[in-house]
mmCIF file of C-alpha atoms in Angstrom:
data_model
loop_
_atom_site.group_PDB
_atom_site.id
_atom_site.type_symbol
_atom_site.label_atom_id
_atom_site.label_comp_id
_atom_site.label_asym_id
_atom_site.label_seq_id
_atom_site.Cartn_x
_atom_site.Cartn_y
_atom_site.Cartn_z
ATOM 1 C CA ASP A 600 -18.701 113.791 -54.353
ATOM 2 C CA VAL A 601 -18.291 110.036 -54.653
ATOM 3 C CA LYS A 602 -19.710 108.047 -51.850
ATOM 4 C CA VAL A 603 -19.742 104.555 -50.394
ATOM 5 C CA THR A 604 -21.997 104.156 -47.386
ATOM 6 C CA GLN A 605 -22.285 101.307 -44.929
ATOM 7 C CA SER A 606 -25.417 100.662 -42.922
ATOM 8 C CA SER A 607 -23.847 100.827 -39.451
ATOM 9 C CA ARG A 608 -20.645 102.187 -37.923
ATOM 10 C CA TYR A 609 -20.899 99.944 -34.873
ATOM 11 C CA LEU A 610 -22.771 96.679 -34.410
ATOM 12 C CA VAL A 611 -22.974 94.237 -31.492
ATOM 13 C CA LYS A 612 -24.421 90.767 -32.092
ATOM 14 C CA ARG A 613 -24.666 87.490 -30.237
ATOM 15 C CA THR A 614 -23.036 84.217 -31.250
ATOM 16 C CA GLY A 615 -25.237 82.311 -33.687
ATOM 17 C CA GLU A 616 -27.166 85.324 -34.938
ATOM 18 C CA LYS A 617 -27.526 85.998 -38.654
ATOM 19 C CA VAL A 618 -25.923 89.351 -39.457
ATOM 20 C CA PHE A 619 -26.425 91.571 -42.489
ATOM 21 C CA LEU A 620 -23.936 94.297 -43.431
ATOM 22 C CA GLU A 621 -25.142 96.587 -46.178
ATOM 23 C CA CYS A 622 -23.069 98.661 -48.569
ATOM 24 C CA VAL A 623 -24.346 101.172 -51.113
ATOM 25 C CA GLN A 624 -22.372 103.177 -53.679
ATOM 26 C CA ASP A 625 -23.635 106.073 -55.756
ATOM 27 C CA MET A 626 -20.938 106.058 -58.454
ATOM 28 C CA ASP A 627 -22.460 103.475 -60.820
ATOM 29 C CA HIS A 628 -19.414 101.245 -60.263
ATOM 30 C CA GLU A 629 -19.404 97.736 -61.667
ATOM 31 C CA ASN A 630 -17.076 96.286 -59.029
ATOM 32 C CA MET A 631 -17.705 95.932 -55.307
ATOM 33 C CA PHE A 632 -15.626 94.325 -52.571
ATOM 34 C CA TRP A 633 -15.881 93.268 -48.942
ATOM 35 C CA TYR A 634 -12.780 93.186 -46.728
ATOM 36 C CA ARG A 635 -12.131 92.604 -43.089
ATOM 37 C CA GLN A 636 -9.417 94.579 -41.337
ATOM 38 C CA ASP A 637 -7.587 93.154 -38.349
ATOM 39 C CA PRO A 638 -4.507 94.565 -36.573
ATOM 40 C CA GLY A 639 -1.282 93.276 -38.081
ATOM 41 C CA LEU A 640 -3.092 91.515 -40.922
ATOM 42 C CA GLY A 641 -4.066 94.461 -43.089
ATOM 43 C CA LEU A 642 -7.108 94.042 -45.311
ATOM 44 C CA ARG A 643 -8.205 90.582 -46.337
ATOM 45 C CA LEU A 644 -10.636 90.071 -49.180
ATOM 46 C CA ILE A 645 -13.790 88.159 -48.278
ATOM 47 C CA TYR A 646 -15.894 88.374 -51.456
ATOM 48 C CA PHE A 647 -16.083 90.535 -54.528
ATOM 49 C CA SER A 648 -18.458 91.123 -57.398
ATOM 50 C CA TYR A 649 -17.811 92.401 -60.912
ATOM 51 C CA ASP A 650 -21.465 92.596 -61.929
ATOM 52 C CA VAL A 651 -25.002 92.286 -60.640
ATOM 53 C CA LYS A 652 -25.876 88.740 -59.541
ATOM 54 C CA MET A 653 -22.224 87.785 -59.836
ATOM 55 C CA LYS A 654 -19.899 86.987 -56.921
ATOM 56 C CA GLU A 655 -16.480 85.491 -56.417
ATOM 57 C CA LYS A 656 -14.755 84.211 -53.296
ATOM 58 C CA GLY A 657 -11.802 86.100 -51.955
ATOM 59 C CA ASP A 658 -9.167 84.787 -49.588
ATOM 60 C CA ILE A 659 -11.349 84.183 -46.512
ATOM 61 C CA PRO A 660 -14.949 83.419 -47.582
ATOM 62 C CA GLU A 661 -15.661 80.768 -44.933
ATOM 63 C CA GLY A 662 -18.571 81.729 -42.715
ATOM 64 C CA TYR A 663 -19.705 84.511 -45.058
ATOM 65 C CA SER A 664 -21.978 84.897 -48.056
ATOM 66 C CA VAL A 665 -22.903 87.890 -50.206
ATOM 67 C CA SER A 666 -25.782 89.202 -52.247
ATOM 68 C CA ARG A 667 -25.822 91.653 -55.137
ATOM 69 C CA GLU A 668 -29.322 92.080 -56.471
ATOM 70 C CA LYS A 669 -28.772 95.664 -57.664
ATOM 71 C CA LYS A 670 -25.689 97.318 -59.081
ATOM 72 C CA GLU A 671 -25.386 99.871 -56.272
ATOM 73 C CA ARG A 672 -25.861 97.496 -53.340
ATOM 74 C CA PHE A 673 -23.591 94.705 -52.050
ATOM 75 C CA SER A 674 -24.520 92.893 -48.857
ATOM 76 C CA LEU A 675 -22.318 90.745 -46.653
ATOM 77 C CA ILE A 676 -24.073 88.046 -44.637
ATOM 78 C CA LEU A 677 -22.745 86.202 -41.621
ATOM 79 C CA GLU A 678 -24.935 83.105 -41.569
ATOM 80 C CA SER A 679 -24.194 82.264 -37.928
ATOM 81 C CA ALA A 680 -21.964 84.829 -36.261
ATOM 82 C CA SER A 681 -19.017 83.609 -34.220
ATOM 83 C CA THR A 682 -16.630 85.462 -31.903
ATOM 84 C CA ASN A 683 -13.754 85.093 -34.391
ATOM 85 C CA GLN A 684 -15.739 87.260 -36.800
ATOM 86 C CA THR A 685 -15.355 90.252 -34.502
ATOM 87 C CA SER A 686 -13.575 92.716 -36.760
ATOM 88 C CA MET A 687 -13.756 95.897 -38.820
ATOM 89 C CA TYR A 688 -15.550 95.321 -42.126
ATOM 90 C CA LEU A 689 -14.815 97.574 -45.077
ATOM 91 C CA CYS A 690 -16.748 97.821 -48.305
ATOM 92 C CA ALA A 691 -15.197 99.254 -51.470
ATOM 93 C CA SER A 692 -16.189 99.895 -55.065
ATOM 94 C CA SER A 693 -14.333 100.634 -58.280
ATOM 95 C CA SER A 694 -14.996 101.171 -61.942
ATOM 96 C CA GLY A 695 -13.454 99.408 -64.930
ATOM 97 C CA PRO A 696 -10.753 96.795 -64.160
ATOM 98 C CA PRO A 697 -10.309 95.893 -60.512
ATOM 99 C CA LEU A 698 -6.837 97.347 -60.561
ATOM 100 C CA ASP A 699 -8.287 100.852 -60.685
ATOM 101 C CA GLU A 700 -8.659 102.983 -57.593
ATOM 102 C CA GLN A 701 -11.056 101.597 -55.010
ATOM 103 C CA PHE A 702 -13.356 103.892 -53.011
ATOM 104 C CA PHE A 703 -13.987 102.794 -49.451
ATOM 105 C CA GLY A 704 -16.839 103.192 -47.015
ATOM 106 C CA PRO A 705 -16.163 104.266 -43.406
ATOM 107 C CA GLY A 706 -16.317 100.689 -42.106
ATOM 108 C CA THR A 707 -18.504 98.731 -39.696
ATOM 109 C CA ARG A 708 -16.972 97.632 -36.437
ATOM 110 C CA LEU A 709 -18.715 94.367 -35.576
ATOM 111 C CA THR A 710 -18.464 92.789 -32.136
ATOM 112 C CA VAL A 711 -19.796 89.271 -31.663
ATOM 113 C CA LEU A 712 -20.369 88.326 -28.024
ATOM 114 C CA GLY B 1457 0.212 84.515 -56.135
ATOM 115 C CA ASN B 1458 0.407 88.270 -55.760
ATOM 116 C CA SER B 1459 1.397 89.705 -52.393
ATOM 117 C CA VAL B 1460 2.645 92.853 -50.703
ATOM 118 C CA THR B 1461 5.087 93.175 -47.803
ATOM 119 C CA GLN B 1462 5.434 96.495 -46.071
ATOM 120 C CA MET B 1463 7.521 97.827 -43.265
ATOM 121 C CA GLU B 1464 6.201 97.023 -39.844
ATOM 122 C CA GLY B 1465 5.318 99.837 -37.539
ATOM 123 C CA PRO B 1466 4.571 101.708 -35.579
ATOM 124 C CA VAL B 1467 6.703 104.582 -36.785
ATOM 125 C CA THR B 1468 7.052 107.683 -34.612
ATOM 126 C CA LEU B 1469 8.664 110.837 -36.005
ATOM 127 C CA SER B 1470 9.051 114.447 -35.022
ATOM 128 C CA GLU B 1471 7.446 117.134 -37.165
ATOM 129 C CA GLU B 1472 9.532 118.038 -40.254
ATOM 130 C CA ALA B 1473 11.403 114.716 -40.200
ATOM 131 C CA PHE B 1474 11.931 112.656 -43.361
ATOM 132 C CA LEU B 1475 9.636 109.675 -43.843
ATOM 133 C CA THR B 1476 10.234 106.385 -45.646
ATOM 134 C CA ILE B 1477 7.867 103.437 -45.481
ATOM 135 C CA ASN B 1478 9.175 100.432 -47.370
ATOM 136 C CA CYS B 1479 6.979 98.295 -49.592
ATOM 137 C CA THR B 1480 7.948 95.331 -51.755
ATOM 138 C CA TYR B 1481 5.713 93.166 -53.866
ATOM 139 C CA THR B 1482 5.469 89.820 -55.619
ATOM 140 C CA ALA B 1483 3.437 89.656 -58.809
ATOM 141 C CA THR B 1484 3.058 87.350 -61.771
ATOM 142 C CA GLY B 1485 2.000 90.044 -64.261
ATOM 143 C CA TYR B 1486 2.177 93.823 -64.540
ATOM 144 C CA PRO B 1487 0.146 95.247 -61.693
ATOM 145 C CA SER B 1488 -0.635 98.796 -60.695
ATOM 146 C CA LEU B 1489 0.687 99.894 -57.309
ATOM 147 C CA PHE B 1490 -1.069 102.090 -54.772
ATOM 148 C CA TRP B 1491 -0.624 103.762 -51.427
ATOM 149 C CA TYR B 1492 -3.767 104.246 -49.380
ATOM 150 C CA VAL B 1493 -4.087 106.213 -46.143
ATOM 151 C CA GLN B 1494 -6.539 105.654 -43.292
ATOM 152 C CA TYR B 1495 -7.089 108.521 -40.872
ATOM 153 C CA PRO B 1496 -8.544 107.728 -37.434
ATOM 154 C CA GLY B 1497 -12.187 106.668 -37.616
ATOM 155 C CA GLU B 1498 -12.323 106.729 -41.409
ATOM 156 C CA GLY B 1499 -12.170 104.333 -44.321
ATOM 157 C CA LEU B 1500 -9.178 104.084 -46.640
ATOM 158 C CA GLN B 1501 -8.574 106.724 -49.277
ATOM 159 C CA LEU B 1502 -6.176 106.713 -52.184
ATOM 160 C CA LEU B 1503 -2.986 108.661 -51.557
ATOM 161 C CA LEU B 1504 -1.145 107.983 -54.817
ATOM 162 C CA LYS B 1505 -0.709 105.385 -57.516
ATOM 163 C CA ALA B 1506 1.590 104.254 -60.343
ATOM 164 C CA THR B 1507 0.467 102.087 -63.203
ATOM 165 C CA LYS B 1508 3.734 100.986 -64.831
ATOM 166 C CA ALA B 1509 7.443 100.610 -64.159
ATOM 167 C CA ASP B 1510 9.390 103.844 -63.487
ATOM 168 C CA ASP B 1511 6.192 105.830 -62.952
ATOM 169 C CA LYS B 1512 6.256 108.154 -59.964
ATOM 170 C CA GLY B 1513 3.044 108.804 -58.054
ATOM 171 C CA SER B 1514 2.793 111.933 -55.921
ATOM 172 C CA ASN B 1515 0.229 113.711 -53.786
ATOM 173 C CA LYS B 1516 0.260 116.030 -50.727
ATOM 174 C CA GLY B 1517 4.083 115.962 -50.656
ATOM 175 C CA PHE B 1518 4.230 112.162 -50.667
ATOM 176 C CA GLU B 1519 6.009 110.300 -53.474
ATOM 177 C CA ALA B 1520 6.596 106.702 -54.529
ATOM 178 C CA THR B 1521 8.333 105.270 -57.606
ATOM 179 C CA TYR B 1522 7.393 101.947 -59.216
ATOM 180 C CA ARG B 1523 10.690 100.023 -59.341
ATOM 181 C CA LYS B 1524 10.354 96.799 -61.294
ATOM 182 C CA GLU B 1525 14.000 95.773 -60.883
ATOM 183 C CA THR B 1526 13.730 95.803 -57.079
ATOM 184 C CA THR B 1527 9.960 95.051 -56.962
ATOM 185 C CA SER B 1528 9.488 98.001 -54.650
ATOM 186 C CA PHE B 1529 7.206 101.002 -54.176
ATOM 187 C CA HIS B 1530 8.564 102.854 -51.144
ATOM 188 C CA LEU B 1531 6.610 105.832 -49.788
ATOM 189 C CA GLU B 1532 8.566 109.017 -48.983
ATOM 190 C CA LYS B 1533 7.887 112.500 -47.699
ATOM 191 C CA GLY B 1534 10.505 115.127 -47.097
ATOM 192 C CA SER B 1535 8.917 116.865 -44.108
ATOM 193 C CA VAL B 1536 6.059 115.259 -42.196
ATOM 194 C CA GLN B 1537 3.375 117.141 -40.308
ATOM 195 C CA VAL B 1538 1.259 116.184 -37.293
ATOM 196 C CA SER B 1539 -1.705 115.915 -39.661
ATOM 197 C CA ASP B 1540 0.057 113.049 -41.510
ATOM 198 C CA SER B 1541 -0.501 110.762 -38.516
ATOM 199 C CA ALA B 1542 -2.459 107.826 -39.934
ATOM 200 C CA VAL B 1543 -2.131 104.215 -41.069
ATOM 201 C CA TYR B 1544 -0.579 103.746 -44.524
ATOM 202 C CA PHE B 1545 -1.271 100.735 -46.734
ATOM 203 C CA CYS B 1546 0.665 99.635 -49.766
ATOM 204 C CA ALA B 1547 -1.473 97.769 -52.315
ATOM 205 C CA LEU B 1548 -1.066 95.891 -55.572
ATOM 206 C CA GLY B 1549 -3.847 95.804 -58.132
ATOM 207 C CA GLU B 1550 -4.177 93.290 -60.915
ATOM 208 C CA ARG B 1551 -7.275 91.130 -61.074
ATOM 209 C CA ASP B 1552 -8.022 92.103 -57.493
ATOM 210 C CA MET B 1553 -6.373 94.327 -54.882
ATOM 211 C CA ARG B 1554 -3.797 92.959 -52.424
ATOM 212 C CA PHE B 1555 -2.954 95.036 -49.359
ATOM 213 C CA GLY B 1556 0.005 95.102 -47.035
ATOM 214 C CA ALA B 1557 -0.469 94.871 -43.275
ATOM 215 C CA GLY B 1558 -0.374 98.647 -42.805
ATOM 216 C CA THR B 1559 2.101 100.942 -41.078
ATOM 217 C CA ARG B 1560 0.929 103.266 -38.327
ATOM 218 C CA LEU B 1561 2.662 106.645 -38.409
ATOM 219 C CA THR B 1562 2.575 109.046 -35.477
ATOM 220 C CA VAL B 1563 4.067 112.507 -35.912
ATOM 221 C CA LYS B 1564 4.804 114.465 -32.744
ATOM 222 C CA PRO B 1565 5.039 118.273 -32.596
#
């Protein structure tokens, strides 16, 4: 069974902290994505990666960075967390072209106080 | 750029009612179209997809037809069940995936 796992379901951090969200997929997918999900806004793409060591900015990269040192792992980093980064974060992976089906993790609900 | 607009919710229906959730898109090329579903407390999962004009995607009684002339991909189901209560997302895939805002469906017994 295909699987995308995220390191935490719920996370509470303080303003200014550095936050790491980890995502691991076991499907040998080339492509990995980070989204944030907010009510009424749907999913917005933060960063994506089509290969190891490669990354591209999505629509809302400000305040975030990513790391992809291994094919199966894609990390989202909040360099200095702020309250407006309180959100649900979803990781996804896909094979082949990006237009193919994406497989999603269960999400991490991050609260920044 | 590419974008998706879907019907705002929430939508509340009685069991066995007919469901339509509208979705229209703007695209520069020839994207694939998707409907994803998110059940409470879970991530998104693919419900159905269509890769070219006039294709019909179907799954679990849900259907959607890729209409290039009206740039639409409306989701339909003839008879909804309580277990269909979820948030539904229309999405467009080309170089990346673009999602609509989501429509929350509640089905009451």
